């Protein structure tokens, strides 16, 4: 098949189907609704228009336990509602994929305009300590590719994996050569056997095997450290990033999603680092950043990733924060001048 003209959300659907997705549950919300529209028309596929976002996340957990690779998709308000279910999937070690097409918030916010305000929620949204793997594509091609990788990582880690986009990436149309991508990517088989293959017990309680352990501190400590170690080990297999531009510059710009595309023309004057696996935060960034006097994170929020980078590097990191659903190269240049860079 020749190159196809696809929307970002359509590419997410095709990536999921390629990965072996057999079940989707969701609730309509801008700018993610096209994912539901597309999948509702698929033959030999299990699709549920859920009554709400909470039902959708719990449905995909149940479907995954039943043997089907499963996904849901939403935006900010719905993503907030799904956090309890995401935590449940972590505790039960259930592989699912959650897509969050970010828009301006908080609350209903500006539904048709893009933002990057869910970054910290993607990593830390559920109560308790969880260590999700989070991917952030910046193109239609990457929407396809990293949806597949999200399913792969979910199966390998036995945990929910988050794919965050924004309105621009979800709604943009670009040509994609799916056959070329398929040649370079492998599909992770199911690791979780379905019900009917043996007696097992799944619970949101702290547990040891099939036994609830709600008062055993030592058991919980073993579980949390084991979970963290497993997540970090799996994440190393998904070390995706871009590093380009004027590498002998004194300044390193960090950006992700659509913002990374906006600043890419600055590559002749600055070095640019683009994390694709947003979390766990990349160790490679720590190594690369040592060569630069100035580190600047450009993002469509009030410095959510900047603070994560600052904690990683243990040095002062500057931020360019862009709000209101619109980001332009001229605005970034102006703010770099204000910073004296």
mmCIF file of C-alpha atoms in Angstrom:
data_model
loop_
_atom_site.group_PDB
_atom_site.id
_atom_site.type_symbol
_atom_site.label_atom_id
_atom_site.label_comp_id
_atom_site.label_asym_id
_atom_site.label_seq_id
_atom_site.Cartn_x
_atom_site.Cartn_y
_atom_site.Cartn_z
ATOM 1 C CA UNK A 1 0.000 0.000 0.000
ATOM 2 C CA UNK A 2 1.243 3.506 -0.854
ATOM 3 C CA UNK A 3 1.512 6.294 1.676
ATOM 4 C CA UNK A 4 -1.766 7.175 3.374
ATOM 5 C CA UNK A 5 -3.126 10.554 4.424
ATOM 6 C CA UNK A 6 -4.067 10.091 8.062
ATOM 7 C CA UNK A 7 -5.124 12.158 11.031
ATOM 8 C CA UNK A 8 -3.143 11.681 14.230
ATOM 9 C CA UNK A 9 -6.084 10.082 16.022
ATOM 10 C CA UNK A 10 -6.663 7.727 13.096
ATOM 11 C CA UNK A 11 -3.011 6.694 13.227
ATOM 12 C CA UNK A 12 -3.412 5.899 16.933
ATOM 13 C CA UNK A 13 -6.297 3.570 16.055
ATOM 14 C CA UNK A 14 -4.331 1.842 13.308
ATOM 15 C CA UNK A 15 -1.337 1.462 15.603
ATOM 16 C CA UNK A 16 -3.499 -0.149 18.245
ATOM 17 C CA UNK A 17 -5.041 -2.537 15.745
ATOM 18 C CA UNK A 18 -1.601 -3.446 14.414
ATOM 19 C CA UNK A 19 -0.451 -4.174 17.967
ATOM 20 C CA UNK A 20 -3.311 -6.640 18.374
ATOM 21 C CA UNK A 21 -5.870 -4.480 20.192
ATOM 22 C CA UNK A 22 -9.186 -6.340 20.403
ATOM 23 C CA UNK A 23 -11.180 -4.121 22.786
ATOM 24 C CA UNK A 24 -11.810 -0.405 23.166
ATOM 25 C CA UNK A 25 -14.055 1.401 25.624
ATOM 26 C CA UNK A 26 -14.401 5.154 25.788
ATOM 27 C CA UNK A 27 -16.594 8.186 26.235
ATOM 28 C CA UNK A 28 -16.707 11.030 23.671
ATOM 29 C CA UNK A 29 -14.535 14.042 24.482
ATOM 30 C CA UNK A 30 -12.764 16.657 22.373
ATOM 31 C CA UNK A 31 -10.091 16.271 20.981
ATOM 32 C CA UNK A 32 -10.064 12.457 21.324
ATOM 33 C CA UNK A 33 -13.492 11.599 19.893
ATOM 34 C CA UNK A 34 -12.201 10.644 16.439
ATOM 35 C CA UNK A 35 -10.584 7.597 18.031
ATOM 36 C CA UNK A 36 -14.014 6.362 19.096
ATOM 37 C CA UNK A 37 -15.543 7.226 15.716
ATOM 38 C CA UNK A 38 -12.866 5.269 13.854
ATOM 39 C CA UNK A 39 -12.901 2.178 16.044
ATOM 40 C CA UNK A 40 -16.704 1.998 16.208
ATOM 41 C CA UNK A 41 -16.682 1.096 12.501
ATOM 42 C CA UNK A 42 -14.170 -1.750 12.739
ATOM 43 C CA UNK A 43 -15.312 -5.277 11.948
ATOM 44 C CA UNK A 44 -14.403 -8.231 14.165
ATOM 45 C CA UNK A 45 -13.593 -5.794 16.954
ATOM 46 C CA UNK A 46 -15.060 -5.211 20.415
ATOM 47 C CA UNK A 47 -16.138 -1.591 20.958
ATOM 48 C CA UNK A 48 -18.103 -0.091 23.848
ATOM 49 C CA UNK A 49 -19.454 3.452 24.107
ATOM 50 C CA UNK A 50 -19.262 3.572 27.903
ATOM 51 C CA UNK A 51 -21.592 5.560 30.134
ATOM 52 C CA UNK A 52 -18.667 7.560 31.503
ATOM 53 C CA UNK A 53 -14.876 7.719 31.748
ATOM 54 C CA UNK A 54 -14.705 5.705 34.964
ATOM 55 C CA UNK A 55 -16.648 2.850 33.415
ATOM 56 C CA UNK A 56 -14.386 2.897 30.351
ATOM 57 C CA UNK A 57 -11.125 2.456 32.272
ATOM 58 C CA UNK A 58 -12.595 -0.372 34.336
ATOM 59 C CA UNK A 59 -13.976 -2.052 31.217
ATOM 60 C CA UNK A 60 -10.570 -2.199 29.563
ATOM 61 C CA UNK A 61 -9.056 -3.647 32.745
ATOM 62 C CA UNK A 62 -11.669 -6.401 32.689
ATOM 63 C CA UNK A 63 -11.198 -7.003 28.976
ATOM 64 C CA UNK A 64 -7.435 -7.284 29.406
ATOM 65 C CA UNK A 65 -7.891 -9.795 32.207
ATOM 66 C CA UNK A 66 -10.187 -11.671 29.832
ATOM 67 C CA UNK A 67 -7.412 -11.978 27.265
ATOM 68 C CA UNK A 68 -7.869 -8.960 24.964
ATOM 69 C CA UNK A 69 -5.304 -6.243 24.397
ATOM 70 C CA UNK A 70 -7.290 -3.147 25.376
ATOM 71 C CA UNK A 71 -7.215 0.650 25.100
ATOM 72 C CA UNK A 72 -9.168 3.733 26.081
ATOM 73 C CA UNK A 73 -8.758 7.355 24.973
ATOM 74 C CA UNK A 74 -9.745 10.653 26.532
ATOM 75 C CA UNK A 75 -8.692 14.229 27.282
ATOM 76 C CA UNK A 76 -7.965 16.208 30.458
ATOM 77 C CA UNK A 77 -11.258 15.977 32.408
ATOM 78 C CA UNK A 78 -11.694 12.327 31.479
ATOM 79 C CA UNK A 79 -8.054 11.581 32.230
ATOM 80 C CA UNK A 80 -8.600 12.865 35.766
ATOM 81 C CA UNK A 81 -11.574 10.539 36.183
ATOM 82 C CA UNK A 82 -9.543 7.547 35.005
ATOM 83 C CA UNK A 83 -6.780 7.906 37.590
ATOM 84 C CA UNK A 84 -8.347 5.561 40.146
ATOM 85 C CA UNK A 85 -8.605 2.874 37.466
ATOM 86 C CA UNK A 86 -5.035 3.476 36.317
ATOM 87 C CA UNK A 87 -3.866 2.908 39.888
ATOM 88 C CA UNK A 88 -5.969 -0.255 40.074
ATOM 89 C CA UNK A 89 -4.355 -1.579 36.893
ATOM 90 C CA UNK A 90 -0.922 -0.889 38.394
ATOM 91 C CA UNK A 91 -1.760 -2.747 41.601
ATOM 92 C CA UNK A 92 -3.288 -5.680 39.694
ATOM 93 C CA UNK A 93 -0.468 -5.687 37.091
ATOM 94 C CA UNK A 94 -2.844 -5.461 34.136
ATOM 95 C CA UNK A 95 -1.515 -4.303 30.731
ATOM 96 C CA UNK A 96 -3.689 -1.586 29.172
ATOM 97 C CA UNK A 97 -3.049 1.529 27.070
ATOM 98 C CA UNK A 98 -4.521 4.925 27.962
ATOM 99 C CA UNK A 99 -4.402 7.727 25.378
ATOM 100 C CA UNK A 100 -4.694 11.318 26.629
ATOM 101 C CA UNK A 101 -5.174 13.964 23.923
ATOM 102 C CA UNK A 102 -4.358 17.075 25.939
ATOM 103 C CA UNK A 103 -6.327 20.315 25.792
ATOM 104 C CA UNK A 104 -6.322 23.580 27.745
ATOM 105 C CA UNK A 105 -7.490 23.126 31.344
ATOM 106 C CA UNK A 106 -8.218 22.940 34.164
ATOM 107 C CA UNK A 107 -11.833 21.724 34.256
ATOM 108 C CA UNK A 108 -13.639 22.131 30.927
ATOM 109 C CA UNK A 109 -11.068 24.775 29.999
ATOM 110 C CA UNK A 110 -10.777 25.451 26.269
ATOM 111 C CA UNK A 111 -11.905 22.163 24.695
ATOM 112 C CA UNK A 112 -10.777 22.803 21.117
ATOM 113 C CA UNK A 113 -7.320 24.204 21.878
ATOM 114 C CA UNK A 114 -4.219 22.167 22.642
ATOM 115 C CA UNK A 115 -1.981 22.264 25.687
ATOM 116 C CA UNK A 116 0.494 20.120 27.606
ATOM 117 C CA UNK A 117 -0.946 20.494 31.074
ATOM 118 C CA UNK A 118 -1.388 16.786 31.825
ATOM 119 C CA UNK A 119 2.307 15.894 31.880
ATOM 120 C CA UNK A 120 2.633 15.499 35.638
ATOM 121 C CA UNK A 121 -0.756 13.826 35.855
ATOM 122 C CA UNK A 122 0.422 11.216 33.363
ATOM 123 C CA UNK A 123 3.342 10.371 35.643
ATOM 124 C CA UNK A 124 1.866 10.956 39.093
ATOM 125 C CA UNK A 125 -1.910 11.167 38.648
ATOM 126 C CA UNK A 126 -2.952 8.158 40.672
ATOM 127 C CA UNK A 127 -2.651 8.185 44.447
ATOM 128 C CA UNK A 128 0.185 6.126 45.865
ATOM 129 C CA UNK A 129 3.520 5.493 44.198
ATOM 130 C CA UNK A 130 3.269 4.286 40.620
ATOM 131 C CA UNK A 131 5.882 4.341 37.873
ATOM 132 C CA UNK A 132 4.078 4.501 34.517
ATOM 133 C CA UNK A 133 5.804 4.465 31.152
ATOM 134 C CA UNK A 134 4.672 7.540 29.199
ATOM 135 C CA UNK A 135 5.205 8.215 25.479
ATOM 136 C CA UNK A 136 4.686 11.518 23.644
ATOM 137 C CA UNK A 137 4.627 11.481 19.809
ATOM 138 C CA UNK A 138 4.967 14.679 17.765
ATOM 139 C CA UNK A 139 3.692 13.542 14.356
ATOM 140 C CA UNK A 140 1.063 11.349 12.732
ATOM 141 C CA UNK A 141 3.710 8.756 11.891
ATOM 142 C CA UNK A 142 4.791 8.673 15.513
ATOM 143 C CA UNK A 143 1.170 8.360 16.675
ATOM 144 C CA UNK A 144 1.082 5.075 14.791
ATOM 145 C CA UNK A 145 4.512 3.876 15.857
ATOM 146 C CA UNK A 146 4.343 4.762 19.534
ATOM 147 C CA UNK A 147 0.848 3.397 20.006
ATOM 148 C CA UNK A 148 2.328 0.050 18.990
ATOM 149 C CA UNK A 149 5.228 0.606 21.380
ATOM 150 C CA UNK A 150 2.775 1.555 24.138
ATOM 151 C CA UNK A 151 1.059 -1.811 23.746
ATOM 152 C CA UNK A 152 4.442 -3.547 23.658
ATOM 153 C CA UNK A 153 5.579 -1.817 26.842
ATOM 154 C CA UNK A 154 2.262 -2.549 28.565
ATOM 155 C CA UNK A 155 2.568 -6.255 27.825
ATOM 156 C CA UNK A 156 6.223 -6.395 28.811
ATOM 157 C CA UNK A 157 5.736 -4.480 32.065
ATOM 158 C CA UNK A 158 2.281 -5.852 32.934
ATOM 159 C CA UNK A 159 1.088 -2.327 33.668
ATOM 160 C CA UNK A 160 -0.878 0.578 32.168
ATOM 161 C CA UNK A 161 1.099 2.668 29.680
ATOM 162 C CA UNK A 162 0.145 6.260 28.842
ATOM 163 C CA UNK A 163 0.345 7.868 25.393
ATOM 164 C CA UNK A 164 -0.022 11.662 25.578
ATOM 165 C CA UNK A 165 -0.688 13.819 22.543
ATOM 166 C CA UNK A 166 -2.228 17.274 22.185
ATOM 167 C CA UNK A 167 -4.947 18.759 19.997
ATOM 168 C CA UNK A 168 -2.504 19.676 17.227
ATOM 169 C CA UNK A 169 -0.865 16.253 16.980
ATOM 170 C CA UNK A 170 -4.197 14.445 17.318
ATOM 171 C CA UNK A 171 -5.926 16.502 14.620
ATOM 172 C CA UNK A 172 -3.161 17.179 12.102
ATOM 173 C CA UNK A 173 -3.214 15.269 8.789
ATOM 174 C CA UNK A 174 0.043 13.925 7.329
ATOM 175 C CA UNK A 175 1.101 11.206 4.917
ATOM 176 C CA UNK A 176 2.352 8.023 6.545
ATOM 177 C CA UNK A 177 4.047 4.962 5.074
ATOM 178 C CA UNK A 178 2.711 2.315 7.420
ATOM 179 C CA UNK A 179 4.390 -0.562 5.612
ATOM 180 C CA UNK A 180 7.827 0.969 6.182
ATOM 181 C CA UNK A 181 7.133 1.412 9.896
ATOM 182 C CA UNK A 182 5.868 -2.158 10.173
ATOM 183 C CA UNK A 183 9.160 -3.473 8.771
ATOM 184 C CA UNK A 184 11.071 -1.935 11.681
ATOM 185 C CA UNK A 185 8.825 -2.693 14.644
ATOM 186 C CA UNK A 186 7.985 -5.915 16.462
ATOM 187 C CA UNK A 187 4.760 -6.809 18.244
ATOM 188 C CA UNK A 188 4.985 -7.983 21.855
ATOM 189 C CA UNK A 189 2.739 -11.042 22.384
ATOM 190 C CA UNK A 190 0.276 -11.316 25.248
ATOM 191 C CA UNK A 191 1.964 -11.984 28.573
ATOM 192 C CA UNK A 192 -1.188 -12.186 30.709
ATOM 193 C CA UNK A 193 -3.086 -15.439 30.329
ATOM 194 C CA UNK A 194 -6.879 -14.995 30.199
ATOM 195 C CA UNK A 195 -9.413 -16.298 32.683
ATOM 196 C CA UNK A 196 -10.195 -19.967 32.204
ATOM 197 C CA UNK A 197 -6.561 -21.061 32.232
ATOM 198 C CA UNK A 198 -6.300 -21.429 35.990
ATOM 199 C CA UNK A 199 -7.519 -20.080 39.303
ATOM 200 C CA UNK A 200 -6.170 -16.643 40.090
ATOM 201 C CA UNK A 201 -7.115 -13.746 42.333
ATOM 202 C CA UNK A 202 -6.939 -10.075 41.333
ATOM 203 C CA UNK A 203 -7.366 -7.284 43.852
ATOM 204 C CA UNK A 204 -6.628 -3.622 44.401
ATOM 205 C CA UNK A 205 -5.516 -4.431 47.931
ATOM 206 C CA UNK A 206 -1.865 -4.838 48.778
ATOM 207 C CA UNK A 207 -1.237 -8.547 48.400
ATOM 208 C CA UNK A 208 1.268 -11.370 48.157
ATOM 209 C CA UNK A 209 0.213 -13.777 45.437
ATOM 210 C CA UNK A 210 -3.451 -14.545 46.080
ATOM 211 C CA UNK A 211 -3.352 -13.405 49.700
ATOM 212 C CA UNK A 212 -4.368 -9.861 50.769
ATOM 213 C CA UNK A 213 -1.654 -8.260 52.907
ATOM 214 C CA UNK A 214 -3.104 -5.001 54.197
ATOM 215 C CA UNK A 215 -1.096 -4.757 57.429
ATOM 216 C CA UNK A 216 2.268 -6.162 56.333
ATOM 217 C CA UNK A 217 4.742 -3.308 55.839
ATOM 218 C CA UNK A 218 7.610 -5.575 54.798
ATOM 219 C CA UNK A 219 5.518 -7.227 52.093
ATOM 220 C CA UNK A 220 4.485 -3.838 50.739
ATOM 221 C CA UNK A 221 8.080 -2.626 50.697
ATOM 222 C CA UNK A 222 9.116 -5.685 48.700
ATOM 223 C CA UNK A 223 6.238 -5.093 46.294
ATOM 224 C CA UNK A 224 6.879 -1.387 45.718
ATOM 225 C CA UNK A 225 10.619 -1.845 45.196
ATOM 226 C CA UNK A 226 10.064 -4.821 42.918
ATOM 227 C CA UNK A 227 7.502 -2.905 40.874
ATOM 228 C CA UNK A 228 9.798 0.096 40.530
ATOM 229 C CA UNK A 229 12.743 -2.091 39.508
ATOM 230 C CA UNK A 230 10.611 -3.891 36.914
ATOM 231 C CA UNK A 231 9.269 -0.659 35.420
ATOM 232 C CA UNK A 232 12.718 0.904 35.131
ATOM 233 C CA UNK A 233 14.123 -2.263 33.566
ATOM 234 C CA UNK A 234 11.353 -2.434 30.951
ATOM 235 C CA UNK A 235 11.614 1.305 30.260
ATOM 236 C CA UNK A 236 15.235 0.848 29.163
ATOM 237 C CA UNK A 237 13.938 -1.150 26.183
ATOM 238 C CA UNK A 238 11.979 1.941 25.128
ATOM 239 C CA UNK A 239 14.675 4.604 25.272
ATOM 240 C CA UNK A 240 13.266 6.901 22.594
ATOM 241 C CA UNK A 241 14.441 10.486 22.083
ATOM 242 C CA UNK A 242 15.888 12.902 19.524
ATOM 243 C CA UNK A 243 19.013 15.003 19.996
ATOM 244 C CA UNK A 244 19.955 17.331 17.164
ATOM 245 C CA UNK A 245 20.849 20.872 16.183
ATOM 246 C CA UNK A 246 23.917 22.959 17.027
ATOM 247 C CA UNK A 247 25.490 20.609 19.529
ATOM 248 C CA UNK A 248 28.412 22.952 20.220
ATOM 249 C CA UNK A 249 25.996 25.650 21.391
ATOM 250 C CA UNK A 250 26.034 26.786 25.016
ATOM 251 C CA UNK A 251 22.268 26.266 25.249
ATOM 252 C CA UNK A 252 20.178 23.100 25.120
ATOM 253 C CA UNK A 253 16.469 23.471 24.374
ATOM 254 C CA UNK A 254 14.141 20.709 25.556
ATOM 255 C CA UNK A 255 10.676 20.319 24.049
ATOM 256 C CA UNK A 256 8.180 17.566 23.309
ATOM 257 C CA UNK A 257 5.001 17.011 21.325
ATOM 258 C CA UNK A 258 3.895 19.749 18.940
ATOM 259 C CA UNK A 259 6.112 22.286 20.735
ATOM 260 C CA UNK A 260 9.204 20.377 19.591
ATOM 261 C CA UNK A 261 8.121 20.861 15.992
ATOM 262 C CA UNK A 262 7.541 24.570 16.512
ATOM 263 C CA UNK A 263 11.081 25.119 17.818
ATOM 264 C CA UNK A 264 12.853 22.803 15.339
ATOM 265 C CA UNK A 265 13.864 25.749 13.055
ATOM 266 C CA UNK A 266 16.088 26.911 15.942
ATOM 267 C CA UNK A 267 18.397 23.922 15.388
ATOM 268 C CA UNK A 268 20.961 26.114 13.616
ATOM 269 C CA UNK A 269 21.455 28.194 16.755
ATOM 270 C CA UNK A 270 20.740 25.782 19.619
ATOM 271 C CA UNK A 271 20.991 22.117 20.504
ATOM 272 C CA UNK A 272 17.583 20.478 20.876
ATOM 273 C CA UNK A 273 16.589 17.453 22.950
ATOM 274 C CA UNK A 274 13.180 15.875 22.439
ATOM 275 C CA UNK A 275 12.065 13.177 24.873
ATOM 276 C CA UNK A 276 9.667 10.688 23.301
ATOM 277 C CA UNK A 277 9.580 8.459 26.347
ATOM 278 C CA UNK A 278 8.658 11.170 28.811
ATOM 279 C CA UNK A 279 8.633 8.929 31.889
ATOM 280 C CA UNK A 280 10.529 7.382 33.498
ATOM 281 C CA UNK A 281 12.627 10.427 32.658
ATOM 282 C CA UNK A 282 15.560 9.559 30.410
ATOM 283 C CA UNK A 283 19.012 9.032 31.942
ATOM 284 C CA UNK A 284 20.438 10.022 28.549
ATOM 285 C CA UNK A 285 19.234 13.569 29.161
ATOM 286 C CA UNK A 286 21.403 13.775 32.263
ATOM 287 C CA UNK A 287 24.461 12.759 30.249
ATOM 288 C CA UNK A 288 23.748 15.112 27.334
ATOM 289 C CA UNK A 289 22.904 18.097 29.540
ATOM 290 C CA UNK A 290 26.377 18.072 31.135
ATOM 291 C CA UNK A 291 27.764 19.713 27.993
ATOM 292 C CA UNK A 292 25.568 22.821 28.234
ATOM 293 C CA UNK A 293 25.696 25.933 30.365
ATOM 294 C CA UNK A 294 22.043 26.800 29.782
ATOM 295 C CA UNK A 295 19.103 24.373 29.833
ATOM 296 C CA UNK A 296 15.714 25.692 28.688
ATOM 297 C CA UNK A 297 12.480 23.685 28.617
ATOM 298 C CA UNK A 298 9.829 24.992 26.217
ATOM 299 C CA UNK A 299 6.339 23.688 26.961
ATOM 300 C CA UNK A 300 2.649 24.568 26.927
ATOM 301 C CA UNK A 301 2.152 24.603 30.693
ATOM 302 C CA UNK A 302 3.584 26.289 33.770
ATOM 303 C CA UNK A 303 6.828 24.316 33.820
ATOM 304 C CA UNK A 304 5.639 20.800 34.606
ATOM 305 C CA UNK A 305 8.431 18.998 32.760
ATOM 306 C CA UNK A 306 10.924 21.741 33.599
ATOM 307 C CA UNK A 307 10.659 20.897 37.297
ATOM 308 C CA UNK A 308 11.190 17.191 36.547
ATOM 309 C CA UNK A 309 14.286 18.027 34.487
ATOM 310 C CA UNK A 310 15.588 20.347 37.200
ATOM 311 C CA UNK A 311 15.231 17.582 39.787
ATOM 312 C CA UNK A 312 17.058 15.142 37.500
ATOM 313 C CA UNK A 313 19.939 17.462 36.640
ATOM 314 C CA UNK A 314 20.226 19.078 40.076
ATOM 315 C CA UNK A 315 20.964 22.441 38.481
ATOM 316 C CA UNK A 316 19.083 25.575 37.506
ATOM 317 C CA UNK A 317 16.822 25.019 34.502
ATOM 318 C CA UNK A 318 15.016 27.862 32.758
ATOM 319 C CA UNK A 319 11.551 27.578 31.288
ATOM 320 C CA UNK A 320 9.541 29.123 28.484
ATOM 321 C CA UNK A 321 5.887 28.639 29.341
ATOM 322 C CA UNK A 322 3.261 29.112 26.646
ATOM 323 C CA UNK A 323 -0.440 29.280 27.485
ATOM 324 C CA UNK A 324 -3.795 29.714 25.810
ATOM 325 C CA UNK A 325 -3.665 26.985 23.191
ATOM 326 C CA UNK A 326 -1.373 28.700 20.716
ATOM 327 C CA UNK A 327 2.384 28.375 20.314
ATOM 328 C CA UNK A 328 4.524 30.193 17.753
ATOM 329 C CA UNK A 329 8.199 30.316 16.860
ATOM 330 C CA UNK A 330 8.224 34.107 17.145
ATOM 331 C CA UNK A 331 6.990 33.926 20.733
ATOM 332 C CA UNK A 332 9.673 31.394 21.641
ATOM 333 C CA UNK A 333 12.368 33.570 20.029
ATOM 334 C CA UNK A 334 11.128 36.609 21.922
ATOM 335 C CA UNK A 335 11.262 34.793 25.237
ATOM 336 C CA UNK A 336 14.740 33.443 24.499
ATOM 337 C CA UNK A 337 15.876 37.031 23.935
ATOM 338 C CA UNK A 338 14.353 38.051 27.266
ATOM 339 C CA UNK A 339 16.367 35.262 28.897
ATOM 340 C CA UNK A 340 19.483 36.633 27.198
ATOM 341 C CA UNK A 341 19.977 33.502 25.111
#
